[in-house]
Amino acid sequence: MKSMAWYRKKLKHKPIQITRYAVQAVFMLFSLYIGLQFYKFYEHFVTNGKTPFVERPSAVEGFLPISALVALKVWLTSGDFDVIHPAGLVLLSFFVGTGLLLRKSFCSWICPIGTVNELLAWVGRKIFKKNVDMPRWLVWLLTPIKYILLLFFISMVMQMDIFSAKSFLVDNYNKVSDVKMLLLFLNISGFMLKFIIVIFILSLFFRNFWCRFLCPYGALISLGSIFRITKIERKVDTCTNCGMCTKVCPQRLKVHKLEKVNSLNCSACMSCVEACPIKDTLYMTVAKKKVNKWVVPVTFFVLFFVVIGVAKMTGHWNTIITYEEWKQLIPEARYIGH
């Protein structure tokens, strides 16, 4: 068992990473809590009120990216804000918007799937002593997959005319899309189960396999990094090429070989900055100005809680669907199609 002195030393040398792991754990537990509350909410209606009523957690809409993408299209083209799953639109807009300035902070700090991926990589290192680095040609072959998936979803939404998009948002299918997502996992198919197992195994060997190659949500957020407003920079004349920055990078970027980390995969986790043994050799810049390593994560969370607070105060967080409507829709959710 590690001593308290060991933990204090770790906290002193890697305060951001210790904080990041703690924040990831909190948001993972919060996601599980949201899932449990939503299940209790669902169970109340399918049992005809035999179980106690639990308020539907609006945060569950963060797991409805397609619905939010359609809502974003409607909002940007007509100015109408989604009233069916408003929290989903708020969260998607925030995460995509912050991608412009704060890179993929969402992915490295609060995404529960990203947290599971990092945890699996850690388990893999404990079992097999290391994670496997893919050959460059395979990385180049796999990287486009998430952007192809993203293009598919965006094309699907873009092809919808504004009338169809608005109709989709108020359709019963969209109203119960969160319930359908729950049913997908409660009645998981053999194919889906095999797919999850394969991703699970691959993630043990290849660090952050899902995030690096398959996640269209992360791909969407990463597009903001094209403008390179925020990036990690390396001072070549003081770098010893020890490779510690590359070793700790969750996205497996060759940081020690780059002067500027412009990759769309960089998630501003700050692992490389804290791992560098030479002070000020690696640092974060915002609009070409060097900033403290805490600036990006602190800014992300300040904006995160402010945006959610404003959304709640202005009535852009909770759905307008009533208890009586849920009472009619949820028992029939599995039969509702689009």
mmCIF file of C-alpha atoms in Angstrom:
data_model
loop_
_atom_site.group_PDB
_atom_site.id
_atom_site.type_symbol
_atom_site.label_atom_id
_atom_site.label_comp_id
_atom_site.label_asym_id
_atom_site.label_seq_id
_atom_site.Cartn_x
_atom_site.Cartn_y
_atom_site.Cartn_z
ATOM 1 C CA MET A 1 0.000 0.000 0.000
ATOM 2 C CA LYS A 2 1.307 3.444 -0.913
ATOM 3 C CA SER A 3 2.255 5.789 1.933
ATOM 4 C CA MET A 4 0.768 9.249 2.455
ATOM 5 C CA ALA A 5 4.165 10.721 1.625
ATOM 6 C CA TRP A 6 4.011 9.029 -1.798
ATOM 7 C CA TYR A 7 0.580 10.530 -2.488
ATOM 8 C CA ARG A 8 1.703 13.978 -1.329
ATOM 9 C CA LYS A 9 4.702 13.760 -3.657
ATOM 10 C CA LYS A 10 2.469 12.776 -6.574
ATOM 11 C CA LEU A 11 0.084 15.633 -5.838
ATOM 12 C CA LYS A 12 2.963 18.086 -5.659
ATOM 13 C CA HIS A 13 4.505 17.046 -8.985
ATOM 14 C CA LYS A 14 1.310 16.280 -10.911
ATOM 15 C CA PRO A 15 -1.476 18.402 -9.411
ATOM 16 C CA ILE A 16 -3.422 18.750 -12.680
ATOM 17 C CA GLN A 17 -3.390 15.035 -13.445
ATOM 18 C CA ILE A 18 -4.437 14.092 -9.905
ATOM 19 C CA THR A 19 -7.196 16.681 -10.159
ATOM 20 C CA ARG A 20 -8.199 15.395 -13.593
ATOM 21 C CA TYR A 21 -8.473 11.817 -12.353
ATOM 22 C CA ALA A 22 -10.578 12.987 -9.411
ATOM 23 C CA VAL A 23 -12.851 15.028 -11.680
ATOM 24 C CA GLN A 24 -13.189 12.092 -14.075
ATOM 25 C CA ALA A 25 -14.180 9.845 -11.164
ATOM 26 C CA VAL A 26 -16.772 12.376 -9.955
ATOM 27 C CA PHE A 27 -18.348 12.727 -13.395
ATOM 28 C CA MET A 28 -18.304 8.965 -13.896
ATOM 29 C CA LEU A 29 -20.192 8.494 -10.625
ATOM 30 C CA PHE A 30 -22.518 11.327 -11.605
ATOM 31 C CA SER A 31 -23.225 9.627 -14.948
ATOM 32 C CA LEU A 32 -24.044 6.384 -13.159
ATOM 33 C CA TYR A 33 -26.309 8.297 -10.774
ATOM 34 C CA ILE A 34 -28.073 9.946 -13.733
ATOM 35 C CA GLY A 35 -28.529 6.523 -15.328
ATOM 36 C CA LEU A 36 -29.997 5.085 -12.127
ATOM 37 C CA GLN A 37 -32.355 8.023 -11.646
ATOM 38 C CA PHE A 38 -33.517 7.801 -15.234
ATOM 39 C CA TYR A 39 -34.154 4.070 -14.863
ATOM 40 C CA LYS A 40 -36.281 4.744 -11.763
ATOM 41 C CA PHE A 41 -38.134 7.427 -13.714
ATOM 42 C CA TYR A 42 -38.759 4.922 -16.527
ATOM 43 C CA GLU A 43 -39.754 2.126 -14.144
ATOM 44 C CA HIS A 44 -42.438 4.285 -12.529
ATOM 45 C CA PHE A 45 -44.308 4.543 -15.826
ATOM 46 C CA VAL A 46 -43.876 0.971 -17.078
ATOM 47 C CA THR A 47 -45.194 -0.359 -13.750
ATOM 48 C CA ASN A 48 -48.238 1.944 -13.892
ATOM 49 C CA GLY A 49 -47.097 3.885 -10.845
ATOM 50 C CA LYS A 50 -46.286 0.892 -8.626
ATOM 51 C CA THR A 51 -42.789 2.270 -8.017
ATOM 52 C CA PRO A 52 -42.211 5.793 -6.635
ATOM 53 C CA PHE A 53 -42.014 8.653 -9.119
ATOM 54 C CA VAL A 54 -38.504 10.045 -9.620
ATOM 55 C CA GLU A 55 -37.953 13.314 -11.454
ATOM 56 C CA ARG A 56 -36.399 12.818 -14.887
ATOM 57 C CA PRO A 57 -32.774 14.054 -14.839
ATOM 58 C CA SER A 58 -32.383 16.487 -17.748
ATOM 59 C CA ALA A 59 -28.657 15.714 -17.934
ATOM 60 C CA VAL A 60 -29.541 12.365 -19.533
ATOM 61 C CA GLU A 61 -30.054 14.332 -22.758
ATOM 62 C CA GLY A 62 -26.282 14.669 -22.988
ATOM 63 C CA PHE A 63 -26.380 11.100 -24.307
ATOM 64 C CA LEU A 64 -28.623 12.060 -27.253
ATOM 65 C CA PRO A 65 -26.168 13.589 -29.755
ATOM 66 C CA ILE A 66 -28.266 12.966 -32.895
ATOM 67 C CA SER A 67 -31.314 14.677 -31.428
ATOM 68 C CA ALA A 68 -29.109 17.554 -30.269
ATOM 69 C CA LEU A 69 -27.505 17.826 -33.707
ATOM 70 C CA VAL A 70 -30.925 18.200 -35.353
ATOM 71 C CA ALA A 71 -31.904 20.734 -32.672
ATOM 72 C CA LEU A 72 -28.706 22.678 -33.344
ATOM 73 C CA LYS A 73 -29.540 22.863 -37.049
ATOM 74 C CA VAL A 74 -33.033 24.185 -36.252
ATOM 75 C CA TRP A 75 -31.677 26.711 -33.761
ATOM 76 C CA LEU A 76 -29.019 28.051 -36.120
ATOM 77 C CA THR A 77 -31.301 28.237 -39.142
ATOM 78 C CA SER A 78 -34.569 29.428 -37.602
ATOM 79 C CA GLY A 79 -33.732 30.672 -34.123
ATOM 80 C CA ASP A 80 -36.135 28.193 -32.498
ATOM 81 C CA PHE A 81 -34.624 26.583 -29.403
ATOM 82 C CA ASP A 82 -35.537 22.944 -28.796
ATOM 83 C CA VAL A 83 -38.083 22.564 -25.995
ATOM 84 C CA ILE A 84 -38.220 18.752 -26.065
ATOM 85 C CA HIS A 85 -34.587 18.019 -25.183
ATOM 86 C CA PRO A 86 -33.188 21.501 -24.415
ATOM 87 C CA ALA A 87 -30.416 20.264 -22.108
ATOM 88 C CA GLY A 88 -29.050 18.117 -24.936
ATOM 89 C CA LEU A 89 -28.820 21.158 -27.196
ATOM 90 C CA VAL A 90 -27.180 23.244 -24.460
ATOM 91 C CA LEU A 91 -24.541 20.587 -23.782
ATOM 92 C CA LEU A 92 -23.745 19.848 -27.430
ATOM 93 C CA SER A 93 -23.502 23.560 -28.266
ATOM 94 C CA PHE A 94 -21.233 24.162 -25.286
ATOM 95 C CA PHE A 95 -18.879 21.257 -25.968
ATOM 96 C CA VAL A 96 -18.589 22.045 -29.670
ATOM 97 C CA GLY A 97 -18.205 25.764 -28.960
ATOM 98 C CA THR A 98 -15.467 25.313 -26.380
ATOM 99 C CA GLY A 99 -13.625 23.093 -28.837
ATOM 100 C CA LEU A 100 -12.656 26.292 -30.660
ATOM 101 C CA LEU A 101 -10.725 27.712 -27.722
ATOM 102 C CA LEU A 102 -10.205 24.860 -25.253
ATOM 103 C CA ARG A 103 -9.669 21.938 -27.617
ATOM 104 C CA LYS A 104 -11.225 18.609 -26.571
ATOM 105 C CA SER A 105 -11.292 19.425 -22.850
ATOM 106 C CA PHE A 106 -14.636 17.654 -22.592
ATOM 107 C CA CYS A 107 -13.038 14.405 -23.751
ATOM 108 C CA SER A 108 -10.148 14.446 -21.291
ATOM 109 C CA TRP A 109 -11.945 15.822 -18.254
ATOM 110 C CA ILE A 110 -15.585 14.727 -18.040
ATOM 111 C CA CYS A 111 -16.554 12.304 -20.821
ATOM 112 C CA PRO A 112 -17.486 9.015 -19.071
ATOM 113 C CA ILE A 113 -16.561 6.947 -22.126
ATOM 114 C CA GLY A 114 -13.175 8.651 -22.266
ATOM 115 C CA THR A 115 -12.700 7.887 -18.584
ATOM 116 C CA VAL A 116 -13.520 4.205 -19.145
ATOM 117 C CA ASN A 117 -11.055 4.133 -22.051
ATOM 118 C CA GLU A 118 -8.255 5.540 -19.901
ATOM 119 C CA LEU A 119 -9.126 3.120 -17.106
ATOM 120 C CA LEU A 120 -8.990 0.158 -19.491
ATOM 121 C CA ALA A 121 -5.586 1.304 -20.766
ATOM 122 C CA TRP A 122 -4.376 1.466 -17.158
ATOM 123 C CA VAL A 123 -5.682 -2.063 -16.516
ATOM 124 C CA GLY A 124 -3.932 -3.217 -19.688
ATOM 125 C CA ARG A 125 -0.618 -1.768 -18.468
ATOM 126 C CA LYS A 126 -1.042 -3.507 -15.135
ATOM 127 C CA ILE A 127 -1.773 -6.882 -16.770
ATOM 128 C CA PHE A 128 0.546 -6.776 -19.771
ATOM 129 C CA LYS A 129 3.118 -4.285 -18.394
ATOM 130 C CA LYS A 130 2.526 -1.865 -21.278
ATOM 131 C CA ASN A 131 0.124 -0.630 -23.939
ATOM 132 C CA VAL A 132 0.919 -1.444 -27.545
ATOM 133 C CA ASP A 133 1.866 1.299 -30.006
ATOM 134 C CA MET A 134 0.335 0.799 -33.429
ATOM 135 C CA PRO A 135 2.506 1.103 -36.541
ATOM 136 C CA ARG A 136 2.134 4.510 -38.189
ATOM 137 C CA TRP A 137 0.467 3.079 -41.302
ATOM 138 C CA LEU A 138 -2.291 1.502 -39.201
ATOM 139 C CA VAL A 139 -2.881 4.740 -37.297
ATOM 140 C CA TRP A 140 -3.239 6.593 -40.601
ATOM 141 C CA LEU A 141 -5.634 3.892 -41.820
ATOM 142 C CA LEU A 142 -7.861 3.961 -38.729
ATOM 143 C CA THR A 143 -7.905 7.702 -37.935
ATOM 144 C CA PRO A 144 -10.344 8.700 -40.736
ATOM 145 C CA ILE A 145 -13.032 6.307 -39.456
ATOM 146 C CA LYS A 146 -14.430 8.675 -36.814
ATOM 147 C CA TYR A 147 -14.514 11.539 -39.313
ATOM 148 C CA ILE A 148 -16.321 9.351 -41.839
ATOM 149 C CA LEU A 149 -18.892 8.483 -39.155
ATOM 150 C CA LEU A 150 -19.197 12.165 -38.275
ATOM 151 C CA LEU A 151 -19.668 13.078 -41.944
ATOM 152 C CA PHE A 152 -22.417 10.463 -42.204
ATOM 153 C CA PHE A 153 -24.356 11.910 -39.262
ATOM 154 C CA ILE A 154 -23.844 15.540 -40.318
ATOM 155 C CA SER A 155 -24.877 14.737 -43.899
ATOM 156 C CA MET A 156 -27.993 13.007 -42.617
ATOM 157 C CA VAL A 157 -28.947 16.092 -40.601
ATOM 158 C CA MET A 158 -27.983 18.594 -43.305
ATOM 159 C CA GLN A 159 -30.180 16.832 -45.862
ATOM 160 C CA MET A 160 -33.237 17.437 -43.692
ATOM 161 C CA ASP A 161 -35.165 20.558 -44.677
ATOM 162 C CA ILE A 162 -36.143 22.863 -41.831
ATOM 163 C CA PHE A 163 -39.760 21.627 -41.777
ATOM 164 C CA SER A 164 -38.628 17.989 -41.488
ATOM 165 C CA ALA A 165 -36.109 18.881 -38.789
ATOM 166 C CA LYS A 166 -38.723 20.697 -36.713
ATOM 167 C CA SER A 167 -41.176 17.838 -37.220
ATOM 168 C CA PHE A 168 -38.558 15.356 -36.025
ATOM 169 C CA LEU A 169 -37.997 17.288 -32.798
ATOM 170 C CA VAL A 170 -41.680 17.156 -31.798
ATOM 171 C CA ASP A 171 -42.220 13.606 -33.077
ATOM 172 C CA ASN A 172 -43.005 10.946 -30.464
ATOM 173 C CA TYR A 173 -39.913 9.041 -31.581
ATOM 174 C CA ASN A 174 -37.653 11.911 -30.535
ATOM 175 C CA LYS A 175 -39.628 12.498 -27.356
ATOM 176 C CA VAL A 176 -38.813 8.971 -26.179
ATOM 177 C CA SER A 177 -35.315 8.769 -27.713
ATOM 178 C CA ASP A 178 -33.820 8.738 -24.224
ATOM 179 C CA VAL A 179 -36.089 5.837 -23.259
ATOM 180 C CA LYS A 180 -35.136 4.001 -26.437
ATOM 181 C CA MET A 181 -31.477 4.490 -25.556
ATOM 182 C CA LEU A 182 -32.175 2.915 -22.161
ATOM 183 C CA LEU A 183 -34.019 0.008 -23.777
ATOM 184 C CA LEU A 184 -31.082 -0.537 -26.120
ATOM 185 C CA PHE A 185 -28.914 -1.406 -23.119
ATOM 186 C CA LEU A 186 -31.609 -3.203 -21.130
ATOM 187 C CA ASN A 187 -32.267 -5.481 -24.121
ATOM 188 C CA ILE A 188 -28.812 -5.487 -25.654
ATOM 189 C CA SER A 189 -28.478 -7.422 -28.899
ATOM 190 C CA GLY A 190 -25.864 -10.065 -29.515
ATOM 191 C CA PHE A 191 -24.141 -7.876 -32.110
ATOM 192 C CA MET A 192 -23.982 -4.868 -29.782
ATOM 193 C CA LEU A 193 -22.630 -6.996 -26.953
ATOM 194 C CA LYS A 194 -19.921 -8.471 -29.193
ATOM 195 C CA PHE A 195 -19.022 -4.990 -30.445
ATOM 196 C CA ILE A 196 -18.612 -3.692 -26.877
ATOM 197 C CA ILE A 197 -16.479 -6.706 -25.920
ATOM 198 C CA VAL A 198 -14.217 -6.192 -28.947
ATOM 199 C CA ILE A 199 -13.760 -2.483 -28.126
ATOM 200 C CA PHE A 200 -13.120 -3.436 -24.494
ATOM 201 C CA ILE A 201 -10.356 -5.873 -25.457
ATOM 202 C CA LEU A 202 -8.781 -3.514 -27.994
ATOM 203 C CA SER A 203 -8.745 -0.735 -25.379
ATOM 204 C CA LEU A 204 -6.702 -2.912 -23.039
ATOM 205 C CA PHE A 205 -3.937 -3.147 -25.620
ATOM 206 C CA PHE A 206 -4.265 0.104 -27.557
ATOM 207 C CA ARG A 207 -4.615 3.190 -25.385
ATOM 208 C CA ASN A 208 -7.837 5.155 -25.929
ATOM 209 C CA PHE A 209 -8.780 3.066 -28.957
ATOM 210 C CA TRP A 210 -12.395 4.267 -29.095
ATOM 211 C CA CYS A 211 -11.538 7.952 -28.603
ATOM 212 C CA ARG A 212 -8.695 7.972 -31.120
ATOM 213 C CA PHE A 213 -10.354 6.078 -33.951
ATOM 214 C CA LEU A 214 -14.113 5.647 -33.579
ATOM 215 C CA CYS A 215 -15.799 8.431 -31.614
ATOM 216 C CA PRO A 216 -17.714 10.841 -33.906
ATOM 217 C CA TYR A 217 -18.669 13.078 -30.956
ATOM 218 C CA GLY A 218 -15.010 13.697 -30.147
ATOM 219 C CA ALA A 219 -14.330 14.198 -33.852
ATOM 220 C CA LEU A 220 -16.971 16.940 -33.966
ATOM 221 C CA ILE A 221 -15.514 18.744 -30.952
ATOM 222 C CA SER A 222 -11.988 18.417 -32.342
ATOM 223 C CA LEU A 223 -12.890 20.383 -35.488
ATOM 224 C CA GLY A 224 -12.521 23.579 -33.472
ATOM 225 C CA SER A 225 -8.818 22.796 -33.097
ATOM 226 C CA ILE A 226 -8.357 23.445 -36.821
ATOM 227 C CA PHE A 227 -8.036 27.143 -35.945
ATOM 228 C CA ARG A 228 -5.120 26.362 -33.591
ATOM 229 C CA ILE A 229 -6.082 29.038 -31.070
ATOM 230 C CA THR A 230 -4.914 26.806 -28.226
ATOM 231 C CA LYS A 231 -1.966 24.432 -28.443
ATOM 232 C CA ILE A 232 0.952 22.876 -26.612
ATOM 233 C CA GLU A 233 4.363 24.215 -27.666
ATOM 234 C CA ARG A 234 7.829 22.744 -27.099
ATOM 235 C CA LYS A 235 10.996 24.789 -26.614
ATOM 236 C CA VAL A 236 13.458 22.826 -28.736
ATOM 237 C CA ASP A 237 16.688 24.280 -27.291
ATOM 238 C CA THR A 238 15.894 23.117 -23.723
ATOM 239 C CA CYS A 239 14.277 19.785 -24.638
ATOM 240 C CA THR A 240 16.344 16.715 -23.742
ATOM 241 C CA ASN A 241 14.242 14.373 -25.945
ATOM 242 C CA CYS A 242 13.592 12.140 -22.953
ATOM 243 C CA GLY A 243 10.231 11.169 -24.462
ATOM 244 C CA MET A 244 8.304 11.430 -21.180
ATOM 245 C CA CYS A 245 5.711 13.705 -22.798
ATOM 246 C CA THR A 246 5.021 11.167 -25.520
ATOM 247 C CA LYS A 247 4.911 8.310 -23.034
ATOM 248 C CA VAL A 248 2.113 9.860 -20.957
ATOM 249 C CA CYS A 249 0.014 11.267 -23.833
ATOM 250 C CA PRO A 250 -3.391 9.497 -23.798
ATOM 251 C CA GLN A 251 -3.736 10.148 -27.535
ATOM 252 C CA ARG A 252 -0.289 8.667 -28.284
ATOM 253 C CA LEU A 253 0.959 11.850 -29.988
ATOM 254 C CA LYS A 254 4.718 12.096 -30.584
ATOM 255 C CA VAL A 255 4.976 15.265 -28.531
ATOM 256 C CA HIS A 256 8.764 15.110 -28.116
ATOM 257 C CA LYS A 257 9.163 15.327 -31.903
ATOM 258 C CA LEU A 258 6.884 18.351 -32.397
ATOM 259 C CA GLU A 259 7.494 22.048 -31.927
ATOM 260 C CA LYS A 260 3.759 22.710 -31.794
ATOM 261 C CA VAL A 261 1.077 20.137 -31.054
ATOM 262 C CA ASN A 262 -1.519 20.966 -33.697
ATOM 263 C CA SER A 263 -3.129 17.536 -33.864
ATOM 264 C CA LEU A 264 -6.933 17.509 -33.669
ATOM 265 C CA ASN A 265 -6.599 14.618 -31.230
ATOM 266 C CA CYS A 266 -4.945 16.745 -28.529
ATOM 267 C CA SER A 267 -7.436 16.994 -25.669
ATOM 268 C CA ALA A 268 -5.632 19.579 -23.512
ATOM 269 C CA CYS A 269 -5.275 17.091 -20.667
ATOM 270 C CA MET A 270 -1.893 18.685 -19.787
ATOM 271 C CA SER A 271 -0.307 15.280 -19.113
ATOM 272 C CA CYS A 272 2.705 16.079 -21.289
ATOM 273 C CA VAL A 273 3.292 19.487 -19.681
ATOM 274 C CA GLU A 274 3.393 18.013 -16.190
ATOM 275 C CA ALA A 275 5.537 15.061 -17.250
ATOM 276 C CA CYS A 276 8.273 17.257 -18.750
ATOM 277 C CA PRO A 277 11.282 17.327 -16.364
ATOM 278 C CA ILE A 278 12.622 20.636 -17.699
ATOM 279 C CA LYS A 279 10.678 23.692 -16.548
ATOM 280 C CA ASP A 280 8.954 25.747 -19.265
ATOM 281 C CA THR A 281 10.055 23.405 -22.049
ATOM 282 C CA LEU A 282 6.469 22.365 -22.693
ATOM 283 C CA TYR A 283 3.687 24.895 -22.158
ATOM 284 C CA MET A 284 0.195 25.816 -23.259
ATOM 285 C CA THR A 285 -0.450 28.848 -25.452
ATOM 286 C CA VAL A 286 -3.736 30.615 -26.124
ATOM 287 C CA ALA A 287 -3.747 32.978 -29.116
ATOM 288 C CA LYS A 288 0.067 32.574 -29.221
ATOM 289 C CA LYS A 289 0.444 33.757 -25.607
ATOM 290 C CA LYS A 290 1.903 31.446 -22.993
ATOM 291 C CA VAL A 291 -0.544 30.717 -20.173
ATOM 292 C CA ASN A 292 -0.482 28.880 -16.859
ATOM 293 C CA LYS A 293 -1.224 25.162 -17.157
ATOM 294 C CA TRP A 294 -4.427 25.603 -15.132
ATOM 295 C CA VAL A 295 -5.962 28.200 -17.464
ATOM 296 C CA VAL A 296 -7.611 25.827 -19.952
ATOM 297 C CA PRO A 297 -9.255 23.373 -17.494
ATOM 298 C CA VAL A 298 -10.344 26.116 -15.072
ATOM 299 C CA THR A 299 -11.826 28.192 -17.906
ATOM 300 C CA PHE A 300 -13.635 25.109 -19.218
ATOM 301 C CA PHE A 301 -15.316 24.350 -15.889
ATOM 302 C CA VAL A 302 -16.163 27.962 -15.074
ATOM 303 C CA LEU A 303 -17.900 28.298 -18.447
ATOM 304 C CA PHE A 304 -19.494 24.849 -18.050
ATOM 305 C CA PHE A 305 -21.255 25.676 -14.782
ATOM 306 C CA VAL A 306 -22.118 29.227 -15.875
ATOM 307 C CA VAL A 307 -23.753 27.989 -19.092
ATOM 308 C CA ILE A 308 -25.772 25.327 -17.268
ATOM 309 C CA GLY A 309 -26.785 27.844 -14.606
ATOM 310 C CA VAL A 310 -27.944 30.346 -17.211
ATOM 311 C CA ALA A 311 -29.809 27.609 -19.115
ATOM 312 C CA LYS A 312 -31.694 26.644 -15.964
ATOM 313 C CA MET A 313 -32.520 30.228 -15.019
ATOM 314 C CA THR A 314 -33.787 31.063 -18.526
ATOM 315 C CA GLY A 315 -35.900 27.925 -18.918
ATOM 316 C CA HIS A 316 -33.636 26.249 -21.477
ATOM 317 C CA TRP A 317 -32.830 23.118 -19.474
ATOM 318 C CA ASN A 318 -35.968 21.136 -18.609
ATOM 319 C CA THR A 319 -38.296 19.554 -21.169
ATOM 320 C CA ILE A 320 -41.870 20.745 -21.657
ATOM 321 C CA ILE A 321 -43.118 17.153 -21.829
ATOM 322 C CA THR A 322 -45.637 16.690 -19.026
ATOM 323 C CA TYR A 323 -46.169 13.828 -16.611
ATOM 324 C CA GLU A 324 -49.394 12.873 -18.372
ATOM 325 C CA GLU A 325 -47.644 12.756 -21.736
ATOM 326 C CA TRP A 326 -44.841 10.601 -20.334
ATOM 327 C CA LYS A 327 -47.529 8.339 -18.899
ATOM 328 C CA GLN A 328 -48.849 7.716 -22.409
ATOM 329 C CA LEU A 329 -45.528 7.552 -24.249
ATOM 330 C CA ILE A 330 -43.184 5.499 -22.069
ATOM 331 C CA PRO A 331 -45.197 2.229 -21.829
ATOM 332 C CA GLU A 332 -45.392 2.232 -25.649
ATOM 333 C CA ALA A 333 -41.822 3.468 -26.257
ATOM 334 C CA ARG A 334 -40.487 0.215 -27.667
ATOM 335 C CA TYR A 335 -43.197 0.265 -30.357
ATOM 336 C CA ILE A 336 -42.765 3.897 -31.391
ATOM 337 C CA GLY A 337 -40.879 4.241 -34.666
ATOM 338 C CA HIS A 338 -39.902 7.104 -36.902
#
